[in-house]
Amino acid sequence: MRTAIVTGGASGIGLALVRALAGRGVSVTVADLAEPAGPPAGKVEFARVDVTDAEAVAALVGRVSAERGRLDFMFNNAGIAVGGTALEMTREHWDRAIDVNLRGVVHGVLAAYPVMARQGFGHIVNTASLAGLVPAPLMLPYTAGKHAVVGLSLALRAEAAAHGVRVCVVCPGFVDTPLLDNANPGLPATRIGSAARQVIGRAPGRLYPADALAADVLRGIARGRAVIVAPASGRLAWRLARLWPGGAVRVARLAAGLASGPDGRSPGGG
Ligand code: NAD
């Protein structure tokens, strides 16, 4: 039976991936800080793991691969939203974003890649963001960490092919998940962070459903894609950033202006 670990699998995109995988007969371990509210159907187990704890992630991967005799998929998906202007955000915002969104992925790779290289197969799927492909403003620690995850994933993909291990990176645009209501968890509040959903609601295009994204991800994996970008508006933004980087910065500047509201201040008071 194929086996998967999904970090951050108790909510949002991770939970949708867990449902989609379990629905296809994959045995799934959800690794998260707290259990999912409604446990998904299928062969799904929960493990309380903080991805910032490298040893805990390594212990989980070791246990699951030993018990099941194989590890087919490692979804390094856990993440937090960190947002605000570059002037508002402190080193605390930077450290937390890097610890969870970048080091969390590094810990998953350090744990799963040697296991997969030894067995000669496996797929590492890292969740970055469209913010890892374009100059997304008002969330610099998030944008920087996600760009790093894209670079890490593509470079590892090149190296891992020789060991039969596949690697891809998922770069979603805005997806309708609880993340948008919980920016800067445990961190000093910022005006834009407290109003993330309201701000994003002003952006063109609707929020993408997590289940639709999970279906895109599994399709992308089956097709051997290196970078999975969804929805279509995200693919357009990515194309613009590649073909006309200066234009992408101009669009980002406009978006930052829109997000800041008509008086130049972000909504949500302050
Ligand atoms: P979510 O908040 O719904 O789910 C994230 C999950 O990660 C939660 O269950 C949370 O408990 C878990 N998590 C957070 N910190 C953790 C830690 N230290 N250890 C273990 N688990 C931890 O958010 P989501 O929107 O489903 O986000 C999933 C991934 O998708 C994240 O990496 C996020 O950056 C990325 N992403 C989200 C969007 C979006 O618009 N929602 C867009 C692009 C990328």
mmCIF file of C-alpha atoms and ligand atoms in Angstrom:
data_model
loop_
_atom_site.group_PDB
_atom_site.id
_atom_site.type_symbol
_atom_site.label_atom_id
_atom_site.label_comp_id
_atom_site.label_asym_id
_atom_site.label_seq_id
_atom_site.Cartn_x
_atom_site.Cartn_y
_atom_site.Cartn_z
ATOM 1 C CA MET A 1 0.000 0.000 0.000
ATOM 2 C CA ARG A 2 1.391 3.430 -0.930
ATOM 3 C CA THR A 3 2.255 5.642 2.026
ATOM 4 C CA ALA A 4 2.255 9.430 2.451
ATOM 5 C CA ILE A 5 3.101 11.918 5.173
ATOM 6 C CA VAL A 6 1.382 15.310 4.942
ATOM 7 C CA THR A 7 2.691 18.041 7.242
ATOM 8 C CA GLY A 8 0.057 20.646 8.045
ATOM 9 C CA GLY A 9 -2.505 18.028 7.010
ATOM 10 C CA ALA A 10 -5.065 18.993 9.663
ATOM 11 C CA SER A 11 -6.385 22.055 7.821
ATOM 12 C CA GLY A 12 -6.840 23.772 4.486
ATOM 13 C CA ILE A 13 -4.702 22.607 1.565
ATOM 14 C CA GLY A 14 -3.047 19.826 3.591
ATOM 15 C CA LEU A 15 -6.393 18.423 4.698
ATOM 16 C CA ALA A 16 -7.667 18.513 1.107
ATOM 17 C CA LEU A 17 -4.543 16.599 0.024
ATOM 18 C CA VAL A 18 -5.128 14.048 2.789
ATOM 19 C CA ARG A 19 -8.737 13.530 1.602
ATOM 20 C CA ALA A 20 -7.641 13.186 -2.026
ATOM 21 C CA LEU A 21 -4.814 10.745 -1.204
ATOM 22 C CA ALA A 22 -6.917 8.633 1.172
ATOM 23 C CA GLY A 23 -9.655 8.546 -1.476
ATOM 24 C CA ARG A 24 -7.103 6.987 -3.863
ATOM 25 C CA GLY A 25 -6.224 4.266 -1.368
ATOM 26 C CA VAL A 26 -3.010 5.832 -0.030
ATOM 27 C CA SER A 27 -2.238 5.288 3.658
ATOM 28 C CA VAL A 28 -1.709 8.791 5.080
ATOM 29 C CA THR A 29 -0.046 10.152 8.212
ATOM 30 C CA VAL A 30 -1.151 13.671 9.089
ATOM 31 C CA ALA A 31 1.654 15.534 10.878
ATOM 32 C CA ASP A 32 0.402 18.695 12.527
ATOM 33 C CA LEU A 33 0.263 20.662 15.770
ATOM 34 C CA ALA A 34 -3.360 19.640 16.395
ATOM 35 C CA GLU A 35 -5.692 16.927 15.110
ATOM 36 C CA PRO A 36 -8.087 17.691 12.249
ATOM 37 C CA ALA A 37 -11.556 18.669 13.513
ATOM 38 C CA GLY A 38 -13.308 15.955 11.469
ATOM 39 C CA PRO A 39 -10.981 13.008 10.753
ATOM 40 C CA PRO A 40 -10.977 12.255 7.014
ATOM 41 C CA ALA A 41 -12.240 8.870 5.781
ATOM 42 C CA GLY A 42 -9.791 6.161 4.760
ATOM 43 C CA LYS A 43 -6.534 4.891 6.192
ATOM 44 C CA VAL A 44 -5.484 8.094 7.952
ATOM 45 C CA GLU A 45 -3.498 8.412 11.189
ATOM 46 C CA PHE A 46 -2.510 11.532 13.118
ATOM 47 C CA ALA A 47 0.900 12.395 14.584
ATOM 48 C CA ARG A 48 1.443 15.504 16.689
ATOM 49 C CA VAL A 49 4.589 17.042 15.198
ATOM 50 C CA ASP A 50 5.983 20.553 15.067
ATOM 51 C CA VAL A 51 7.902 20.905 11.789
ATOM 52 C CA THR A 52 10.314 23.380 13.391
ATOM 53 C CA ASP A 53 11.576 20.430 15.480
ATOM 54 C CA ALA A 54 13.992 18.604 13.152
ATOM 55 C CA GLU A 55 14.347 15.593 15.450
ATOM 56 C CA ALA A 56 10.586 15.126 15.751
ATOM 57 C CA VAL A 57 10.205 15.218 11.965
ATOM 58 C CA ALA A 58 13.065 12.719 11.522
ATOM 59 C CA ALA A 59 11.545 10.405 14.170
ATOM 60 C CA LEU A 60 8.164 10.509 12.439
ATOM 61 C CA VAL A 61 9.590 9.742 8.990
ATOM 62 C CA GLY A 62 11.709 6.928 10.472
ATOM 63 C CA ARG A 63 8.731 5.369 12.260
ATOM 64 C CA VAL A 64 6.287 5.601 9.334
ATOM 65 C CA SER A 65 8.748 4.232 6.757
ATOM 66 C CA ALA A 66 9.808 1.401 9.101
ATOM 67 C CA GLU A 67 6.224 0.422 10.033
ATOM 68 C CA ARG A 68 4.879 0.560 6.463
ATOM 69 C CA GLY A 69 8.073 -0.671 4.799
ATOM 70 C CA ARG A 70 8.081 2.276 2.352
ATOM 71 C CA LEU A 71 7.528 5.987 1.973
ATOM 72 C CA ASP A 72 5.993 7.047 -1.337
ATOM 73 C CA PHE A 73 5.170 10.701 -0.687
ATOM 74 C CA MET A 74 6.448 13.392 1.645
ATOM 75 C CA PHE A 75 4.269 16.495 1.463
ATOM 76 C CA ASN A 76 6.114 19.341 3.201
ATOM 77 C CA ASN A 77 3.075 21.559 3.381
ATOM 78 C CA ALA A 78 2.807 23.069 6.902
ATOM 79 C CA GLY A 79 3.032 26.834 6.825
ATOM 80 C CA ILE A 80 1.917 30.095 8.374
ATOM 81 C CA ALA A 81 0.942 33.470 6.936
ATOM 82 C CA VAL A 82 3.153 36.373 7.945
ATOM 83 C CA GLY A 83 2.140 39.771 6.643
ATOM 84 C CA GLY A 84 2.594 43.486 7.113
ATOM 85 C CA THR A 85 4.659 46.268 5.613
ATOM 86 C CA ALA A 86 8.433 45.932 5.666
ATOM 87 C CA LEU A 87 8.463 48.844 8.123
ATOM 88 C CA GLU A 88 6.008 47.169 10.514
ATOM 89 C CA MET A 89 7.540 43.722 10.656
ATOM 90 C CA THR A 90 10.234 42.845 13.164
ATOM 91 C CA ARG A 91 12.940 40.202 13.296
ATOM 92 C CA GLU A 92 10.394 38.050 15.147
ATOM 93 C CA HIS A 93 8.220 37.965 12.011
ATOM 94 C CA TRP A 94 11.258 37.039 9.901
ATOM 95 C CA ASP A 95 12.488 34.345 12.268
ATOM 96 C CA ARG A 96 9.075 32.685 12.632
ATOM 97 C CA ALA A 97 8.352 32.702 8.893
ATOM 98 C CA ILE A 98 11.762 31.210 8.151
ATOM 99 C CA ASP A 99 11.508 28.656 10.979
ATOM 100 C CA VAL A 100 8.131 27.275 9.895
ATOM 101 C CA ASN A 101 7.935 27.942 6.153
ATOM 102 C CA LEU A 102 11.559 27.266 5.197
ATOM 103 C CA ARG A 103 13.204 25.255 7.988
ATOM 104 C CA GLY A 104 10.039 23.145 8.276
ATOM 105 C CA VAL A 105 10.491 22.093 4.635
ATOM 106 C CA VAL A 106 14.239 21.574 5.118
ATOM 107 C CA HIS A 107 13.529 19.261 8.063
ATOM 108 C CA GLY A 108 11.095 17.224 5.967
ATOM 109 C CA VAL A 109 13.627 16.927 3.146
ATOM 110 C CA LEU A 110 16.473 15.981 5.498
ATOM 111 C CA ALA A 111 14.313 13.238 6.961
ATOM 112 C CA ALA A 112 12.598 11.845 3.848
ATOM 113 C CA TYR A 113 15.184 12.193 1.077
ATOM 114 C CA PRO A 114 17.721 9.639 2.433
ATOM 115 C CA VAL A 115 14.897 7.121 3.023
ATOM 116 C CA MET A 116 13.625 7.591 -0.540
ATOM 117 C CA ALA A 117 17.142 7.548 -2.041
ATOM 118 C CA ARG A 118 17.780 4.233 -0.257
ATOM 119 C CA GLN A 119 14.565 2.657 -1.504
ATOM 120 C CA GLY A 120 15.154 4.110 -5.011
ATOM 121 C CA PHE A 121 11.764 5.796 -5.346
ATOM 122 C CA GLY A 122 9.537 8.387 -3.742
ATOM 123 C CA HIS A 123 8.141 11.840 -4.341
ATOM 124 C CA ILE A 124 8.829 14.956 -2.261
ATOM 125 C CA VAL A 125 6.139 17.606 -2.737
ATOM 126 C CA ASN A 126 6.891 20.976 -1.167
ATOM 127 C CA THR A 127 4.193 23.609 -0.797
ATOM 128 C CA ALA A 128 5.612 27.026 -1.606
ATOM 129 C CA SER A 129 3.294 29.701 -2.993
ATOM 130 C CA LEU A 130 2.803 31.981 -5.977
ATOM 131 C CA ALA A 131 4.629 34.365 -3.592
ATOM 132 C CA GLY A 132 7.637 32.124 -4.220
ATOM 133 C CA LEU A 133 7.569 32.961 -7.945
ATOM 134 C CA VAL A 134 6.568 36.627 -8.094
ATOM 135 C CA PRO A 135 7.596 39.714 -6.068
ATOM 136 C CA ALA A 136 4.650 39.522 -3.613
ATOM 137 C CA PRO A 137 4.685 42.661 -1.432
ATOM 138 C CA LEU A 138 3.442 43.235 2.154
ATOM 139 C CA MET A 139 4.658 39.824 3.334
ATOM 140 C CA LEU A 140 8.401 39.918 2.796
ATOM 141 C CA PRO A 141 9.386 37.151 5.258
ATOM 142 C CA TYR A 142 6.759 34.898 3.652
ATOM 143 C CA THR A 143 7.810 35.828 0.096
ATOM 144 C CA ALA A 144 11.494 35.287 0.856
ATOM 145 C CA GLY A 145 10.901 31.913 2.507
ATOM 146 C CA LYS A 146 8.683 30.696 -0.329
ATOM 147 C CA HIS A 147 11.239 31.764 -2.985
ATOM 148 C CA ALA A 148 13.779 29.713 -1.037
ATOM 149 C CA VAL A 149 11.460 26.692 -1.053
ATOM 150 C CA VAL A 150 11.090 26.962 -4.849
ATOM 151 C CA GLY A 151 14.882 27.111 -5.310
ATOM 152 C CA LEU A 152 15.480 24.268 -2.891
ATOM 153 C CA SER A 153 12.875 22.085 -4.587
ATOM 154 C CA LEU A 154 14.066 22.583 -8.155
ATOM 155 C CA ALA A 155 17.737 22.125 -7.263
ATOM 156 C CA LEU A 156 16.922 18.982 -5.263
ATOM 157 C CA ARG A 157 14.817 17.715 -8.174
ATOM 158 C CA ALA A 158 17.908 17.913 -10.406
ATOM 159 C CA GLU A 159 20.048 16.048 -7.870
ATOM 160 C CA ALA A 160 17.481 13.500 -6.722
ATOM 161 C CA ALA A 161 16.646 12.166 -10.210
ATOM 162 C CA ALA A 162 19.834 10.065 -10.127
ATOM 163 C CA HIS A 163 18.425 8.236 -7.071
ATOM 164 C CA GLY A 164 14.985 7.647 -8.551
ATOM 165 C CA VAL A 165 13.444 10.304 -6.278
ATOM 166 C CA ARG A 166 11.116 12.928 -7.729
ATOM 167 C CA VAL A 167 10.649 16.413 -6.319
ATOM 168 C CA CYS A 168 8.124 19.095 -7.171
ATOM 169 C CA VAL A 169 6.922 22.374 -5.744
ATOM 170 C CA VAL A 170 3.338 23.594 -5.422
ATOM 171 C CA CYS A 171 2.760 27.320 -5.918
ATOM 172 C CA PRO A 172 -0.877 28.224 -5.276
ATOM 173 C CA GLY A 173 -2.434 31.649 -5.645
ATOM 174 C CA PHE A 174 -4.907 32.607 -2.903
ATOM 175 C CA VAL A 175 -6.755 29.526 -1.625
ATOM 176 C CA ASP A 176 -9.780 29.608 0.651
ATOM 177 C CA THR A 177 -8.359 28.209 3.907
ATOM 178 C CA PRO A 178 -8.194 29.234 7.593
ATOM 179 C CA LEU A 179 -4.654 30.575 6.917
ATOM 180 C CA LEU A 180 -6.174 33.810 5.651
ATOM 181 C CA ASP A 181 -7.894 34.403 9.020
ATOM 182 C CA ASN A 182 -4.839 33.627 11.094
ATOM 183 C CA ALA A 183 -1.962 35.758 9.828
ATOM 184 C CA ASN A 184 0.989 36.368 12.167
ATOM 185 C CA PRO A 185 0.093 33.616 14.682
ATOM 186 C CA GLY A 186 1.774 34.320 18.026
ATOM 187 C CA LEU A 187 3.440 37.398 16.522
ATOM 188 C CA PRO A 188 2.900 41.141 16.926
ATOM 189 C CA ALA A 189 -0.197 42.124 14.920
ATOM 190 C CA THR A 190 0.128 44.280 11.809
ATOM 191 C CA ARG A 191 -2.655 46.239 10.128
ATOM 192 C CA ILE A 192 -2.569 44.257 6.899
ATOM 193 C CA GLY A 193 -2.140 40.910 8.675
ATOM 194 C CA SER A 194 -5.270 41.444 10.754
ATOM 195 C CA ALA A 195 -7.298 42.125 7.628
ATOM 196 C CA ALA A 196 -5.741 39.580 5.255
ATOM 197 C CA ARG A 197 -9.008 38.058 4.015
ATOM 198 C CA GLN A 198 -10.563 41.492 3.523
ATOM 199 C CA VAL A 199 -7.480 42.723 1.634
ATOM 200 C CA ILE A 200 -7.273 39.624 -0.554
ATOM 201 C CA GLY A 201 -10.998 39.914 -1.286
ATOM 202 C CA ARG A 202 -10.131 43.074 -3.246
ATOM 203 C CA ALA A 203 -7.803 41.183 -5.570
ATOM 204 C CA PRO A 204 -9.179 40.174 -8.967
ATOM 205 C CA GLY A 205 -10.404 36.587 -9.153
ATOM 206 C CA ARG A 206 -12.059 34.491 -6.482
ATOM 207 C CA LEU A 207 -10.370 32.488 -3.760
ATOM 208 C CA TYR A 208 -9.577 29.015 -5.069
ATOM 209 C CA PRO A 209 -11.125 26.017 -3.230
ATOM 210 C CA ALA A 210 -8.613 23.769 -1.439
ATOM 211 C CA ASP A 211 -10.149 20.585 -2.906
ATOM 212 C CA ALA A 212 -9.686 21.920 -6.460
ATOM 213 C CA LEU A 213 -6.054 22.680 -5.660
ATOM 214 C CA ALA A 214 -5.511 19.183 -4.210
ATOM 215 C CA ALA A 215 -6.858 17.678 -7.455
ATOM 216 C CA ASP A 216 -4.474 19.925 -9.450
ATOM 217 C CA VAL A 217 -1.567 18.789 -7.267
ATOM 218 C CA LEU A 218 -2.262 15.075 -7.729
ATOM 219 C CA ARG A 219 -2.679 15.618 -11.477
ATOM 220 C CA GLY A 220 0.610 17.571 -11.574
ATOM 221 C CA ILE A 221 2.381 14.781 -9.688
ATOM 222 C CA ALA A 222 1.020 12.143 -12.081
ATOM 223 C CA ARG A 223 2.262 14.224 -15.045
ATOM 224 C CA GLY A 224 5.703 14.661 -13.500
ATOM 225 C CA ARG A 225 5.486 18.466 -13.288
ATOM 226 C CA ALA A 226 8.336 20.326 -11.572
ATOM 227 C CA VAL A 227 6.270 23.388 -10.617
ATOM 228 C CA ILE A 228 2.530 23.139 -10.042
ATOM 229 C CA VAL A 229 0.855 26.546 -10.230
ATOM 230 C CA ALA A 230 -2.889 27.024 -9.769
ATOM 231 C CA PRO A 231 -5.348 28.559 -10.414
ATOM 232 C CA ALA A 232 -4.919 29.826 -14.019
ATOM 233 C CA SER A 233 -4.552 33.453 -12.835
ATOM 234 C CA GLY A 234 -1.462 32.318 -10.922
ATOM 235 C CA ARG A 235 0.050 30.794 -14.075
ATOM 236 C CA LEU A 236 -0.522 34.129 -15.850
ATOM 237 C CA ALA A 237 1.203 36.058 -13.034
ATOM 238 C CA TRP A 238 4.125 33.594 -13.113
ATOM 239 C CA ARG A 239 4.477 34.012 -16.890
ATOM 240 C CA LEU A 240 4.509 37.806 -16.515
ATOM 241 C CA ALA A 241 7.192 37.610 -13.812
ATOM 242 C CA ARG A 242 9.399 35.451 -16.060
ATOM 243 C CA LEU A 243 8.923 37.404 -19.280
ATOM 244 C CA TRP A 244 8.856 40.920 -17.798
ATOM 245 C CA PRO A 245 10.256 41.097 -14.264
ATOM 246 C CA GLY A 246 10.032 44.906 -14.238
ATOM 247 C CA GLY A 247 6.349 44.673 -15.178
ATOM 248 C CA ALA A 248 5.735 42.198 -12.367
ATOM 249 C CA VAL A 249 7.189 44.696 -9.881
ATOM 250 C CA ARG A 250 4.886 47.386 -11.318
ATOM 251 C CA VAL A 251 1.858 45.104 -10.864
ATOM 252 C CA ALA A 252 3.026 44.295 -7.317
ATOM 253 C CA ARG A 253 3.313 48.017 -6.606
ATOM 254 C CA LEU A 254 -0.266 48.549 -7.803
ATOM 255 C CA ALA A 255 -1.469 45.602 -5.694
ATOM 256 C CA ALA A 256 0.314 47.004 -2.640
ATOM 257 C CA GLY A 257 -1.399 50.341 -3.244
ATOM 258 C CA LEU A 258 -4.812 48.677 -3.569
ATOM 259 C CA ALA A 259 -4.205 46.594 -0.432
ATOM 260 C CA SER A 260 -3.273 49.695 1.505
ATOM 261 C CA GLY A 261 -6.677 51.259 0.824
ATOM 262 C CA PRO A 262 -7.658 54.625 -0.706
ATOM 263 C CA ASP A 263 -6.013 56.655 2.078
ATOM 264 C CA GLY A 264 -2.771 54.751 1.702
ATOM 265 C CA ARG A 265 -3.412 52.860 4.935
ATOM 266 C CA SER A 266 -4.326 49.203 5.137
ATOM 267 C CA PRO A 267 -7.902 48.357 6.202
ATOM 268 C CA GLY A 268 -8.686 46.973 9.600
ATOM 269 C CA GLY A 269 -8.168 50.160 11.593
ATOM 270 C CA GLY A 270 -4.946 51.582 12.994
HETATM 271 P P1 NAD B 1 -3.968 26.335 7.034
HETATM 272 O O1 NAD B 1 -3.704 27.313 8.120
HETATM 273 O O2 NAD B 1 -5.368 26.010 6.676
HETATM 274 O O3 NAD B 1 -3.171 24.979 7.309
HETATM 275 C C1 NAD B 1 -1.830 24.992 7.707
HETATM 276 C C2 NAD B 1 -1.617 23.853 8.663
HETATM 277 O O4 NAD B 1 -0.224 23.852 9.028
HETATM 278 C C3 NAD B 1 -2.424 23.994 9.957
HETATM 279 O O5 NAD B 1 -3.120 22.791 10.236
HETATM 280 C C4 NAD B 1 -1.376 24.281 11.006
HETATM 281 O O6 NAD B 1 -1.687 23.745 12.301
HETATM 282 C C5 NAD B 1 -0.164 23.583 10.419
HETATM 283 N N1 NAD B 1 1.077 24.115 10.983
HETATM 284 C C6 NAD B 1 1.432 25.417 11.153
HETATM 285 N N2 NAD B 1 2.613 25.492 11.775
HETATM 286 C C7 NAD B 1 3.024 24.197 11.997
HETATM 287 C C8 NAD B 1 4.149 23.629 12.610
HETATM 288 N N3 NAD B 1 5.135 24.403 13.144
HETATM 289 N N4 NAD B 1 4.248 22.270 12.664
HETATM 290 C C9 NAD B 1 3.262 21.490 12.144
HETATM 291 N N5 NAD B 1 2.159 21.979 11.566
HETATM 292 C C10 NAD B 1 2.036 23.325 11.494
HETATM 293 O O7 NAD B 1 -3.179 26.924 5.754
HETATM 294 P P2 NAD B 1 -3.166 26.472 4.227
HETATM 295 O O8 NAD B 1 -3.657 27.620 3.456
HETATM 296 O O9 NAD B 1 -3.762 25.150 4.022
HETATM 297 O O10 NAD B 1 -1.584 26.413 4.002
HETATM 298 C C11 NAD B 1 -0.881 25.236 3.659
HETATM 299 C C12 NAD B 1 0.354 25.658 2.886
HETATM 300 O O11 NAD B 1 -0.052 26.322 1.683
HETATM 301 C C13 NAD B 1 1.255 26.647 3.624
HETATM 302 O O12 NAD B 1 2.600 26.303 3.403
HETATM 303 C C14 NAD B 1 0.921 27.957 2.985
HETATM 304 O O13 NAD B 1 1.980 28.881 3.072
HETATM 305 C C15 NAD B 1 0.651 27.522 1.560
HETATM 306 N N6 NAD B 1 -0.137 28.450 0.750
HETATM 307 C C16 NAD B 1 -1.386 28.837 1.149
HETATM 308 C C17 NAD B 1 -2.090 29.735 0.354
HETATM 309 C C18 NAD B 1 -3.470 30.231 0.712
HETATM 310 O O14 NAD B 1 -3.934 31.207 0.105
HETATM 311 N N7 NAD B 1 -4.169 29.617 1.641
HETATM 312 C C19 NAD B 1 -1.530 30.208 -0.842
HETATM 313 C C20 NAD B 1 -0.265 29.769 -1.194
HETATM 314 C C21 NAD B 1 0.418 28.884 -0.404
#
